[in-house]
mmCIF file of C-alpha atoms in Angstrom:
data_model
loop_
_atom_site.group_PDB
_atom_site.id
_atom_site.type_symbol
_atom_site.label_atom_id
_atom_site.label_comp_id
_atom_site.label_asym_id
_atom_site.label_seq_id
_atom_site.Cartn_x
_atom_site.Cartn_y
_atom_site.Cartn_z
ATOM 1 C CA UNK A 1 0.000 0.000 0.000
ATOM 2 C CA UNK A 2 1.456 3.370 -1.035
ATOM 3 C CA UNK A 3 1.403 6.564 0.993
ATOM 4 C CA UNK A 4 -1.271 8.007 -1.307
ATOM 5 C CA UNK A 5 -3.586 5.047 -0.640
ATOM 6 C CA UNK A 6 -3.474 4.929 3.161
ATOM 7 C CA UNK A 7 -6.291 5.788 5.524
ATOM 8 C CA UNK A 8 -9.222 5.599 3.118
ATOM 9 C CA UNK A 9 -11.925 4.035 5.273
ATOM 10 C CA UNK A 10 -13.773 7.017 6.724
ATOM 11 C CA UNK A 11 -17.555 7.065 6.170
ATOM 12 C CA UNK A 12 -19.256 9.796 4.147
ATOM 13 C CA UNK A 13 -19.902 13.018 6.055
ATOM 14 C CA UNK A 14 -22.367 15.597 4.752
ATOM 15 C CA UNK A 15 -21.928 19.356 4.947
ATOM 16 C CA UNK A 16 -24.116 21.398 7.288
ATOM 17 C CA UNK A 17 -25.134 18.233 9.050
ATOM 18 C CA UNK A 18 -26.467 17.588 12.544
ATOM 19 C CA UNK A 19 -24.653 14.263 12.452
ATOM 20 C CA UNK A 20 -22.187 13.761 15.296
ATOM 21 C CA UNK A 21 -18.626 13.895 14.000
ATOM 22 C CA UNK A 22 -15.811 13.013 16.348
ATOM 23 C CA UNK A 23 -12.283 14.365 15.823
ATOM 24 C CA UNK A 24 -10.301 12.328 13.330
ATOM 25 C CA UNK A 25 -7.333 10.432 14.759
ATOM 26 C CA UNK A 26 -3.866 10.940 13.352
ATOM 27 C CA UNK A 27 -2.876 8.346 10.804
ATOM 28 C CA UNK A 28 -1.200 5.191 12.044
ATOM 29 C CA UNK A 29 1.353 5.679 9.270
ATOM 30 C CA UNK A 30 3.692 8.678 9.093
ATOM 31 C CA UNK A 31 3.174 10.808 6.021
ATOM 32 C CA UNK A 32 5.496 10.652 3.059
ATOM 33 C CA UNK A 33 8.305 13.203 3.312
ATOM 34 C CA UNK A 34 8.804 15.294 0.187
ATOM 35 C CA UNK A 35 12.401 16.096 -0.701
ATOM 36 C CA UNK A 36 12.262 18.803 -3.361
ATOM 37 C CA UNK A 37 10.084 21.064 -5.508
ATOM 38 C CA UNK A 38 9.937 18.667 -8.437
ATOM 39 C CA UNK A 39 8.580 15.867 -6.255
ATOM 40 C CA UNK A 40 5.957 18.192 -4.746
ATOM 41 C CA UNK A 41 4.699 19.189 -8.190
ATOM 42 C CA UNK A 42 4.627 15.589 -9.423
ATOM 43 C CA UNK A 43 2.639 14.410 -6.391
ATOM 44 C CA UNK A 44 0.197 17.301 -6.802
ATOM 45 C CA UNK A 45 -0.435 16.274 -10.409
ATOM 46 C CA UNK A 46 -0.993 12.671 -9.365
ATOM 47 C CA UNK A 47 -3.422 13.628 -6.593
ATOM 48 C CA UNK A 48 -5.307 16.058 -8.818
ATOM 49 C CA UNK A 49 -6.166 13.247 -11.217
ATOM 50 C CA UNK A 50 -7.655 11.283 -8.326
ATOM 51 C CA UNK A 51 -9.476 14.211 -6.724
ATOM 52 C CA UNK A 52 -11.128 15.315 -9.968
ATOM 53 C CA UNK A 53 -12.983 12.020 -10.414
ATOM 54 C CA UNK A 54 -15.760 12.623 -7.855
ATOM 55 C CA UNK A 55 -15.420 16.378 -7.298
ATOM 56 C CA UNK A 56 -18.758 17.187 -8.965
ATOM 57 C CA UNK A 57 -20.533 14.459 -6.989
ATOM 58 C CA UNK A 58 -19.086 15.617 -3.673
ATOM 59 C CA UNK A 59 -20.320 19.135 -4.346
ATOM 60 C CA UNK A 60 -23.751 17.981 -5.554
ATOM 61 C CA UNK A 61 -24.351 15.627 -2.627
ATOM 62 C CA UNK A 62 -22.630 17.788 -0.016
ATOM 63 C CA UNK A 63 -20.027 15.188 0.917
ATOM 64 C CA UNK A 64 -16.933 16.329 2.747
ATOM 65 C CA UNK A 65 -13.686 15.088 1.143
ATOM 66 C CA UNK A 66 -12.596 13.163 4.230
ATOM 67 C CA UNK A 67 -10.753 10.327 2.506
ATOM 68 C CA UNK A 68 -9.299 12.622 -0.137
ATOM 69 C CA UNK A 69 -8.029 14.951 2.584
ATOM 70 C CA UNK A 70 -6.328 12.013 4.280
ATOM 71 C CA UNK A 71 -4.553 11.164 1.031
ATOM 72 C CA UNK A 72 -3.642 14.819 0.592
ATOM 73 C CA UNK A 73 -1.979 15.244 4.000
ATOM 74 C CA UNK A 74 -0.377 11.788 3.874
ATOM 75 C CA UNK A 75 1.223 12.717 0.551
ATOM 76 C CA UNK A 76 3.596 15.099 2.315
ATOM 77 C CA UNK A 77 2.298 18.225 0.557
ATOM 78 C CA UNK A 78 0.996 19.713 3.804
ATOM 79 C CA UNK A 79 4.590 19.718 5.075
ATOM 80 C CA UNK A 80 6.246 20.952 1.875
ATOM 81 C CA UNK A 81 7.248 24.312 3.419
ATOM 82 C CA UNK A 82 8.955 22.834 6.494
ATOM 83 C CA UNK A 83 12.578 24.067 6.485
ATOM 84 C CA UNK A 84 15.326 21.693 5.455
ATOM 85 C CA UNK A 85 16.934 22.189 8.856
ATOM 86 C CA UNK A 86 13.944 20.356 10.356
ATOM 87 C CA UNK A 87 13.785 17.596 7.750
ATOM 88 C CA UNK A 88 11.453 19.230 5.238
ATOM 89 C CA UNK A 89 11.748 20.138 1.562
ATOM 90 C CA UNK A 90 11.396 23.919 2.109
ATOM 91 C CA UNK A 91 9.933 24.311 -1.352
ATOM 92 C CA UNK A 92 9.668 27.728 -2.978
ATOM 93 C CA UNK A 93 6.446 29.705 -2.766
ATOM 94 C CA UNK A 94 6.229 29.547 -6.530
ATOM 95 C CA UNK A 95 5.950 25.800 -6.055
ATOM 96 C CA UNK A 96 3.421 26.248 -3.233
ATOM 97 C CA UNK A 97 1.256 28.345 -5.564
ATOM 98 C CA UNK A 98 1.536 25.776 -8.350
ATOM 99 C CA UNK A 99 0.640 22.902 -6.010
ATOM 100 C CA UNK A 100 -2.436 24.665 -4.636
ATOM 101 C CA UNK A 101 -3.542 25.764 -8.114
ATOM 102 C CA UNK A 102 -3.143 22.198 -9.412
ATOM 103 C CA UNK A 103 -5.231 20.703 -6.606
ATOM 104 C CA UNK A 104 -7.827 23.497 -6.866
ATOM 105 C CA UNK A 105 -8.288 22.875 -10.574
ATOM 106 C CA UNK A 106 -9.424 19.376 -9.620
ATOM 107 C CA UNK A 107 -11.401 20.312 -6.482
ATOM 108 C CA UNK A 108 -11.203 23.849 -5.131
ATOM 109 C CA UNK A 109 -12.423 22.785 -1.688
ATOM 110 C CA UNK A 110 -9.406 20.509 -1.340
ATOM 111 C CA UNK A 111 -7.223 23.353 -2.595
ATOM 112 C CA UNK A 112 -8.569 25.758 0.025
ATOM 113 C CA UNK A 113 -8.560 23.524 3.105
ATOM 114 C CA UNK A 114 -4.730 23.543 3.629
ATOM 115 C CA UNK A 115 -4.477 27.345 3.140
ATOM 116 C CA UNK A 116 -4.672 28.171 6.832
ATOM 117 C CA UNK A 117 -2.538 25.160 7.720
ATOM 118 C CA UNK A 118 0.281 26.425 5.509
ATOM 119 C CA UNK A 119 -0.111 30.000 6.745
ATOM 120 C CA UNK A 120 -0.142 28.821 10.359
ATOM 121 C CA UNK A 121 2.961 26.693 9.907
ATOM 122 C CA UNK A 122 4.653 29.729 8.332
ATOM 123 C CA UNK A 123 3.901 31.683 11.519
ATOM 124 C CA UNK A 124 5.340 28.867 13.630
ATOM 125 C CA UNK A 125 8.519 28.939 11.526
ATOM 126 C CA UNK A 126 8.835 32.732 11.615
ATOM 127 C CA UNK A 127 7.464 33.646 15.056
ATOM 128 C CA UNK A 128 7.773 30.520 17.192
ATOM 129 C CA UNK A 129 10.625 29.704 19.525
ATOM 130 C CA UNK A 130 13.177 27.050 18.690
ATOM 131 C CA UNK A 131 11.542 24.814 21.306
ATOM 132 C CA UNK A 132 8.161 25.244 19.600
ATOM 133 C CA UNK A 133 9.585 24.462 16.180
ATOM 134 C CA UNK A 134 11.285 21.368 17.584
ATOM 135 C CA UNK A 135 8.010 20.226 19.115
ATOM 136 C CA UNK A 136 5.471 20.932 16.374
ATOM 137 C CA UNK A 137 7.314 20.655 13.043
ATOM 138 C CA UNK A 138 7.997 16.902 13.376
ATOM 139 C CA UNK A 139 4.236 16.416 13.805
ATOM 140 C CA UNK A 140 3.599 18.429 10.648
ATOM 141 C CA UNK A 141 6.077 16.247 8.771
ATOM 142 C CA UNK A 142 4.315 13.166 10.121
ATOM 143 C CA UNK A 143 0.992 14.297 8.655
ATOM 144 C CA UNK A 144 -0.704 16.366 11.370
ATOM 145 C CA UNK A 145 -3.303 18.683 9.833
ATOM 146 C CA UNK A 146 -3.958 22.137 11.260
ATOM 147 C CA UNK A 147 -7.405 23.700 10.923
ATOM 148 C CA UNK A 148 -8.030 27.360 11.566
ATOM 149 C CA UNK A 149 -10.076 29.304 14.098
ATOM 150 C CA UNK A 150 -9.170 32.752 12.840
ATOM 151 C CA UNK A 151 -12.054 34.936 11.637
ATOM 152 C CA UNK A 152 -15.125 35.922 13.648
ATOM 153 C CA UNK A 153 -18.548 36.514 12.114
ATOM 154 C CA UNK A 154 -19.905 39.086 14.560
ATOM 155 C CA UNK A 155 -16.954 41.452 15.032
ATOM 156 C CA UNK A 156 -16.877 44.980 13.587
ATOM 157 C CA UNK A 157 -14.053 44.173 11.136
ATOM 158 C CA UNK A 158 -12.117 41.058 10.161
ATOM 159 C CA UNK A 159 -9.242 42.203 12.380
ATOM 160 C CA UNK A 160 -11.380 42.998 15.436
ATOM 161 C CA UNK A 161 -10.851 39.810 17.423
ATOM 162 C CA UNK A 162 -13.093 39.219 20.431
ATOM 163 C CA UNK A 163 -11.598 35.849 21.379
ATOM 164 C CA UNK A 164 -9.420 36.248 24.468
ATOM 165 C CA UNK A 165 -6.349 34.597 25.957
ATOM 166 C CA UNK A 166 -5.963 35.053 29.701
ATOM 167 C CA UNK A 167 -3.493 33.643 32.261
ATOM 168 C CA UNK A 168 -4.815 31.270 34.915
ATOM 169 C CA UNK A 169 -2.723 29.523 37.561
ATOM 170 C CA UNK A 170 0.406 29.230 35.434
ATOM 171 C CA UNK A 171 -1.519 28.278 32.299
ATOM 172 C CA UNK A 172 -3.825 30.136 29.902
ATOM 173 C CA UNK A 173 -7.512 30.049 29.005
ATOM 174 C CA UNK A 174 -8.992 30.728 25.558
ATOM 175 C CA UNK A 175 -12.570 31.989 25.298
ATOM 176 C CA UNK A 176 -14.468 32.930 22.151
ATOM 177 C CA UNK A 177 -16.287 31.877 19.004
ATOM 178 C CA UNK A 178 -14.975 31.658 15.433
ATOM 179 C CA UNK A 179 -16.532 31.256 11.994
ATOM 180 C CA UNK A 180 -15.168 30.577 8.470
ATOM 181 C CA UNK A 181 -13.095 27.934 10.263
ATOM 182 C CA UNK A 182 -11.878 26.107 7.155
ATOM 183 C CA UNK A 183 -10.338 22.742 7.905
ATOM 184 C CA UNK A 184 -11.064 22.717 11.634
ATOM 185 C CA UNK A 185 -13.697 19.978 11.493
ATOM 186 C CA UNK A 186 -11.275 17.537 9.861
ATOM 187 C CA UNK A 187 -8.088 18.747 11.574
ATOM 188 C CA UNK A 188 -5.911 17.127 14.198
ATOM 189 C CA UNK A 189 -4.907 20.486 15.669
ATOM 190 C CA UNK A 190 -6.757 23.809 15.601
ATOM 191 C CA UNK A 191 -4.767 27.041 15.556
ATOM 192 C CA UNK A 192 -6.858 29.836 17.024
ATOM 193 C CA UNK A 193 -6.177 33.561 17.063
ATOM 194 C CA UNK A 194 -6.804 35.099 20.475
ATOM 195 C CA UNK A 195 -6.021 38.518 21.915
ATOM 196 C CA UNK A 196 -3.986 38.684 25.125
ATOM 197 C CA UNK A 197 -4.269 41.260 27.911
ATOM 198 C CA UNK A 198 -2.017 43.650 25.993
ATOM 199 C CA UNK A 199 -4.243 43.473 22.939
ATOM 200 C CA UNK A 200 -1.743 41.422 20.923
ATOM 201 C CA UNK A 201 -2.925 38.648 18.602
ATOM 202 C CA UNK A 202 -1.512 35.271 19.596
ATOM 203 C CA UNK A 203 -1.756 32.028 17.641
ATOM 204 C CA UNK A 204 -2.796 29.252 20.014
ATOM 205 C CA UNK A 205 -2.196 25.637 18.956
ATOM 206 C CA UNK A 206 -4.952 23.422 20.388
ATOM 207 C CA UNK A 207 -5.587 19.716 19.992
ATOM 208 C CA UNK A 208 -8.819 19.088 18.109
ATOM 209 C CA UNK A 209 -10.172 16.951 20.960
ATOM 210 C CA UNK A 210 -9.232 19.410 23.733
ATOM 211 C CA UNK A 211 -11.933 19.914 26.408
ATOM 212 C CA UNK A 212 -13.984 23.014 25.634
ATOM 213 C CA UNK A 213 -13.199 23.059 21.888
ATOM 214 C CA UNK A 214 -16.241 22.311 19.729
ATOM 215 C CA UNK A 215 -16.429 22.405 15.933
ATOM 216 C CA UNK A 216 -19.886 22.787 14.401
ATOM 217 C CA UNK A 217 -20.424 21.586 10.841
ATOM 218 C CA UNK A 218 -22.751 24.480 9.907
ATOM 219 C CA UNK A 219 -21.164 25.916 6.755
ATOM 220 C CA UNK A 220 -24.088 26.682 4.419
ATOM 221 C CA UNK A 221 -22.571 28.776 1.611
ATOM 222 C CA UNK A 222 -23.618 28.104 -1.986
ATOM 223 C CA UNK A 223 -19.939 27.839 -2.943
ATOM 224 C CA UNK A 224 -16.891 26.033 -1.580
ATOM 225 C CA UNK A 225 -19.555 23.872 0.009
ATOM 226 C CA UNK A 226 -17.293 21.002 1.042
ATOM 227 C CA UNK A 227 -14.686 22.972 2.988
ATOM 228 C CA UNK A 228 -16.617 22.572 6.285
ATOM 229 C CA UNK A 229 -15.854 26.225 7.055
ATOM 230 C CA UNK A 230 -18.261 26.433 9.973
ATOM 231 C CA UNK A 231 -18.020 27.412 13.620
ATOM 232 C CA UNK A 232 -15.423 26.784 16.320
ATOM 233 C CA UNK A 233 -16.449 27.396 19.925
ATOM 234 C CA UNK A 234 -13.666 27.883 22.467
ATOM 235 C CA UNK A 235 -15.205 27.559 25.916
ATOM 236 C CA UNK A 236 -12.531 28.044 28.572
ATOM 237 C CA UNK A 237 -9.983 25.938 26.686
ATOM 238 C CA UNK A 238 -6.889 25.520 28.829
ATOM 239 C CA UNK A 239 -3.475 25.659 27.135
ATOM 240 C CA UNK A 240 0.162 25.762 28.120
ATOM 241 C CA UNK A 241 2.544 28.604 27.328
ATOM 242 C CA UNK A 242 4.403 26.478 24.779
ATOM 243 C CA UNK A 243 1.193 26.262 22.717
ATOM 244 C CA UNK A 244 1.148 30.036 22.181
ATOM 245 C CA UNK A 245 2.932 31.466 19.116
ATOM 246 C CA UNK A 246 3.353 35.287 19.063
ATOM 247 C CA UNK A 247 1.957 35.761 15.562
ATOM 248 C CA UNK A 248 1.633 39.521 16.139
ATOM 249 C CA UNK A 249 5.381 39.790 15.612
ATOM 250 C CA UNK A 250 5.021 39.088 11.894
ATOM 251 C CA UNK A 251 3.150 42.353 11.387
ATOM 252 C CA UNK A 252 5.186 44.547 13.735
ATOM 253 C CA UNK A 253 8.131 44.247 11.358
ATOM 254 C CA UNK A 254 8.554 43.537 7.641
ATOM 255 C CA UNK A 255 7.892 39.840 7.008
ATOM 256 C CA UNK A 256 6.295 37.852 4.214
ATOM 257 C CA UNK A 257 3.414 36.642 6.408
ATOM 258 C CA UNK A 258 0.758 38.660 4.570
ATOM 259 C CA UNK A 259 1.696 37.734 1.001
ATOM 260 C CA UNK A 260 2.236 34.100 2.073
ATOM 261 C CA UNK A 261 -1.388 33.939 3.186
ATOM 262 C CA UNK A 262 -2.578 35.808 0.112
ATOM 263 C CA UNK A 263 -0.696 33.870 -2.549
ATOM 264 C CA UNK A 264 -2.349 30.651 -1.435
ATOM 265 C CA UNK A 265 -5.763 32.310 -1.731
ATOM 266 C CA UNK A 266 -4.888 33.581 -5.209
ATOM 267 C CA UNK A 267 -3.658 30.122 -6.194
ATOM 268 C CA UNK A 268 -7.049 28.642 -5.291
ATOM 269 C CA UNK A 269 -8.730 31.121 -7.638
ATOM 270 C CA UNK A 270 -6.231 30.396 -10.406
ATOM 271 C CA UNK A 271 -6.999 26.713 -9.990
ATOM 272 C CA UNK A 272 -10.743 27.335 -10.147
ATOM 273 C CA UNK A 273 -10.210 29.217 -13.411
ATOM 274 C CA UNK A 274 -8.044 26.436 -14.841
ATOM 275 C CA UNK A 275 -10.546 23.742 -13.885
ATOM 276 C CA UNK A 276 -13.421 25.773 -15.320
ATOM 277 C CA UNK A 277 -11.646 26.364 -18.622
ATOM 278 C CA UNK A 278 -10.741 22.674 -18.879
ATOM 279 C CA UNK A 279 -14.383 21.682 -18.391
ATOM 280 C CA UNK A 280 -15.479 24.329 -20.889
ATOM 281 C CA UNK A 281 -13.160 22.949 -23.556
ATOM 282 C CA UNK A 282 -14.293 19.386 -22.938
ATOM 283 C CA UNK A 283 -17.986 20.260 -23.022
ATOM 284 C CA UNK A 284 -17.711 22.311 -26.214
ATOM 285 C CA UNK A 285 -15.827 19.539 -27.999
ATOM 286 C CA UNK A 286 -18.007 16.680 -26.760
ATOM 287 C CA UNK A 287 -21.534 18.014 -26.159
ATOM 288 C CA UNK A 288 -22.167 21.518 -27.490
ATOM 289 C CA UNK A 289 -23.896 22.098 -30.831
ATOM 290 C CA UNK A 290 -22.770 24.659 -33.414
ATOM 291 C CA UNK A 291 -24.962 27.718 -33.765
ATOM 292 C CA UNK A 292 -27.250 27.655 -36.778
ATOM 293 C CA UNK A 293 -25.709 30.761 -38.405
ATOM 294 C CA UNK A 294 -22.116 29.546 -38.148
ATOM 295 C CA UNK A 295 -22.306 27.064 -40.998
ATOM 296 C CA UNK A 296 -19.931 24.832 -39.009
ATOM 297 C CA UNK A 297 -20.189 21.136 -38.296
ATOM 298 C CA UNK A 298 -19.091 21.420 -34.657
ATOM 299 C CA UNK A 299 -19.197 24.037 -31.918
ATOM 300 C CA UNK A 300 -15.405 23.858 -31.683
ATOM 301 C CA UNK A 301 -15.223 25.370 -35.179
ATOM 302 C CA UNK A 302 -17.399 28.393 -34.322
ATOM 303 C CA UNK A 303 -15.149 31.456 -34.808
ATOM 304 C CA UNK A 304 -16.752 33.397 -31.956
ATOM 305 C CA UNK A 305 -16.285 30.499 -29.525
ATOM 306 C CA UNK A 306 -12.700 30.073 -30.689
ATOM 307 C CA UNK A 307 -12.008 33.784 -30.127
ATOM 308 C CA UNK A 308 -13.583 33.737 -26.672
ATOM 309 C CA UNK A 309 -11.531 30.686 -25.666
ATOM 310 C CA UNK A 310 -8.424 32.514 -26.846
ATOM 311 C CA UNK A 311 -9.304 35.504 -24.668
ATOM 312 C CA UNK A 312 -9.897 33.327 -21.588
ATOM 313 C CA UNK A 313 -6.646 31.420 -22.161
ATOM 314 C CA UNK A 314 -4.593 34.605 -22.463
ATOM 315 C CA UNK A 315 -6.083 36.052 -19.280
ATOM 316 C CA UNK A 316 -5.519 32.815 -17.383
ATOM 317 C CA UNK A 317 -1.909 32.618 -18.520
ATOM 318 C CA UNK A 318 -1.351 36.247 -17.500
ATOM 319 C CA UNK A 319 -2.822 35.584 -14.059
ATOM 320 C CA UNK A 320 -0.670 32.488 -13.608
ATOM 321 C CA UNK A 321 2.464 34.342 -14.723
ATOM 322 C CA UNK A 322 1.890 37.057 -12.118
ATOM 323 C CA UNK A 323 1.165 34.372 -9.521
ATOM 324 C CA UNK A 324 4.443 32.539 -10.151
ATOM 325 C CA UNK A 325 6.301 35.879 -10.110
ATOM 326 C CA UNK A 326 4.722 36.732 -6.767
ATOM 327 C CA UNK A 327 5.982 33.420 -5.389
ATOM 328 C CA UNK A 328 9.525 34.302 -6.429
ATOM 329 C CA UNK A 329 9.286 37.707 -4.732
ATOM 330 C CA UNK A 330 7.947 36.093 -1.559
ATOM 331 C CA UNK A 331 10.997 33.840 -1.498
ATOM 332 C CA UNK A 332 13.188 36.937 -1.814
ATOM 333 C CA UNK A 333 11.315 38.611 1.055
ATOM 334 C CA UNK A 334 11.838 35.543 3.247
ATOM 335 C CA UNK A 335 15.548 35.386 2.396
ATOM 336 C CA UNK A 336 16.175 39.130 2.873
ATOM 337 C CA UNK A 337 13.270 40.698 4.775
ATOM 338 C CA UNK A 338 13.067 44.485 4.544
ATOM 339 C CA UNK A 339 10.472 47.164 3.944
ATOM 340 C CA UNK A 340 11.373 47.081 0.251
ATOM 341 C CA UNK A 341 11.343 43.321 -0.362
ATOM 342 C CA UNK A 342 8.174 42.723 1.661
ATOM 343 C CA UNK A 343 6.341 45.573 -0.073
ATOM 344 C CA UNK A 344 7.410 44.247 -3.480
ATOM 345 C CA UNK A 345 6.132 40.765 -2.599
ATOM 346 C CA UNK A 346 2.885 42.176 -1.214
ATOM 347 C CA UNK A 347 2.203 44.294 -4.305
ATOM 348 C CA UNK A 348 3.056 41.458 -6.699
ATOM 349 C CA UNK A 349 0.729 39.125 -4.824
ATOM 350 C CA UNK A 350 -2.033 41.756 -4.905
ATOM 351 C CA UNK A 351 -1.605 42.112 -8.669
ATOM 352 C CA UNK A 352 -1.904 38.346 -9.046
ATOM 353 C CA UNK A 353 -4.957 38.291 -6.768
ATOM 354 C CA UNK A 354 -6.722 40.841 -8.969
ATOM 355 C CA UNK A 355 -6.183 38.818 -12.132
ATOM 356 C CA UNK A 356 -6.929 35.429 -10.581
ATOM 357 C CA UNK A 357 -10.179 36.826 -9.164
ATOM 358 C CA UNK A 358 -11.214 38.227 -12.535
ATOM 359 C CA UNK A 359 -10.427 35.099 -14.542
ATOM 360 C CA UNK A 360 -12.016 32.751 -11.980
ATOM 361 C CA UNK A 361 -15.332 34.594 -12.094
ATOM 362 C CA UNK A 362 -15.229 35.350 -15.820
ATOM 363 C CA UNK A 363 -14.439 31.783 -16.809
ATOM 364 C CA UNK A 364 -17.455 30.628 -14.793
ATOM 365 C CA UNK A 365 -19.672 33.106 -16.630
ATOM 366 C CA UNK A 366 -18.276 32.262 -20.053
ATOM 367 C CA UNK A 367 -18.590 28.505 -19.574
ATOM 368 C CA UNK A 368 -22.374 28.639 -20.005
ATOM 369 C CA UNK A 369 -22.334 31.281 -22.722
ATOM 370 C CA UNK A 370 -19.935 29.239 -24.847
ATOM 371 C CA UNK A 371 -21.061 25.701 -23.974
ATOM 372 C CA UNK A 372 -24.752 26.451 -24.379
ATOM 373 C CA UNK A 373 -27.995 25.736 -22.540
ATOM 374 C CA UNK A 374 -27.252 22.042 -22.125
ATOM 375 C CA UNK A 375 -24.312 22.914 -19.848
ATOM 376 C CA UNK A 376 -26.739 24.232 -17.210
ATOM 377 C CA UNK A 377 -28.261 20.807 -16.587
ATOM 378 C CA UNK A 378 -27.874 19.640 -13.002
ATOM 379 C CA UNK A 379 -26.416 16.307 -14.081
ATOM 380 C CA UNK A 380 -23.179 18.102 -15.037
ATOM 381 C CA UNK A 381 -23.082 20.387 -11.969
ATOM 382 C CA UNK A 382 -20.896 22.847 -13.880
ATOM 383 C CA UNK A 383 -22.360 25.757 -11.940
ATOM 384 C CA UNK A 384 -20.137 24.693 -9.055
ATOM 385 C CA UNK A 385 -17.244 26.462 -10.763
ATOM 386 C CA UNK A 386 -18.957 29.852 -10.727
ATOM 387 C CA UNK A 387 -20.338 29.282 -7.212
ATOM 388 C CA UNK A 388 -16.879 28.366 -5.921
ATOM 389 C CA UNK A 389 -15.226 31.333 -7.632
ATOM 390 C CA UNK A 390 -17.836 33.809 -6.462
ATOM 391 C CA UNK A 391 -17.602 32.554 -2.881
ATOM 392 C CA UNK A 392 -13.848 32.170 -2.533
ATOM 393 C CA UNK A 393 -12.946 35.497 -4.177
ATOM 394 C CA UNK A 394 -14.910 37.278 -1.442
ATOM 395 C CA UNK A 395 -12.160 36.380 1.040
ATOM 396 C CA UNK A 396 -10.671 39.863 0.712
ATOM 397 C CA UNK A 397 -11.954 42.571 -1.645
ATOM 398 C CA UNK A 398 -9.856 43.183 -4.750
ATOM 399 C CA UNK A 399 -11.156 46.756 -4.891
ATOM 400 C CA UNK A 400 -8.569 47.497 -2.195
ATOM 401 C CA UNK A 401 -5.860 45.679 -4.142
ATOM 402 C CA UNK A 402 -6.219 48.236 -6.950
ATOM 403 C CA UNK A 403 -5.836 51.042 -4.421
ATOM 404 C CA UNK A 404 -2.754 49.656 -2.690
ATOM 405 C CA UNK A 405 -1.059 48.797 -5.980
ATOM 406 C CA UNK A 406 -1.755 52.250 -7.370
ATOM 407 C CA UNK A 407 -0.630 53.979 -4.186
ATOM 408 C CA UNK A 408 2.597 51.987 -4.254
ATOM 409 C CA UNK A 409 3.510 52.937 -7.806
ATOM 410 C CA UNK A 410 2.196 56.509 -7.784
ATOM 411 C CA UNK A 411 2.976 57.703 -4.263
ATOM 412 C CA UNK A 412 5.568 55.129 -3.117
ATOM 413 C CA UNK A 413 3.348 54.117 -0.206
ATOM 414 C CA UNK A 414 3.856 50.537 0.957
ATOM 415 C CA UNK A 415 0.712 48.456 1.551
ATOM 416 C CA UNK A 416 -0.364 47.849 5.165
ATOM 417 C CA UNK A 417 0.987 44.679 6.736
ATOM 418 C CA UNK A 418 -1.709 42.217 7.724
ATOM 419 C CA UNK A 419 -3.063 38.804 6.723
ATOM 420 C CA UNK A 420 -5.303 40.259 3.996
ATOM 421 C CA UNK A 421 -2.456 41.984 2.070
#
């Protein structure tokens, strides 16, 4: 049995279900350890072929990708950014973007679920102590999945955290409620953002089965349905000091934390666009009829369809090119962090985010226009592409990306440093 075939016996779990769902145990087998960028990309391609097979059915029936997620984390891709000094591959962020885009083209829910895991591990690497890295990174290499408890639905802004971290008898207590908690339901460890008594945001690493931590499977969005991005309740969860990573440090000084988080989001959208275009091409060639005025035998010969496909392809390739370039600039910012290198990485990632957002949504619109009425039939479930794009691109508004990019080039003002830039 290969690493990519292990742990495939979990029963089906539906989204937004009242069904009891206990925390998943860690695999009995350690995950595969990836050694370089080339291996990461090859494994992503292999997994994408598997994940694409039932992606439409999972979305239609509201089935969480439990077994697929197990294969994904056991493949070693969830540990691909672990530094070489700790036994990892330390792949480039260009490779990270390509991996996430490849998986997202097959199933964008599976592409999104590790986003917060990878961003959280990046905070551990950058902001954690050596003792914390020594404790938690081996678990990541072994296949431990992190799920987030970051955003809050009822706060004034996305950065207005109400969840608290308070000292108690030599330990600490976390109290609060989170939403948009992608990956938490199926995680082994939940990393929660909580504000300490000084108002600083701390990243608290909590076992999924810790007393007082409850994950509710109540995600009801029309898109990204199978990410289980519901609610996490933290009711007097007790933690030790070594479980607290000072994530606030990443934004008090120039670091690549913001663009690292953002490039993974942009890669999901690029993948959605790629998957949508692939399905559009297949449908046109195999099922669409030529329009009566075209005089053509097949829809694939229609000059207006051909032109539109050319336009979509060019825009997708432009978005991907900016995305890969952003990854390279993030690597430079990690190697030599400064106001200049971090701002350059942030702006490049924002530029990529604008184009990936546009092509993800536009390709979903164009699919039906070009493929024809038959493509709207529920049996094909092609509307999932537009639903996923429309939902995921709302993560952070691109209208502000235009502003920050323009302000950078016109007035030499660096973008603000936070997780949404």
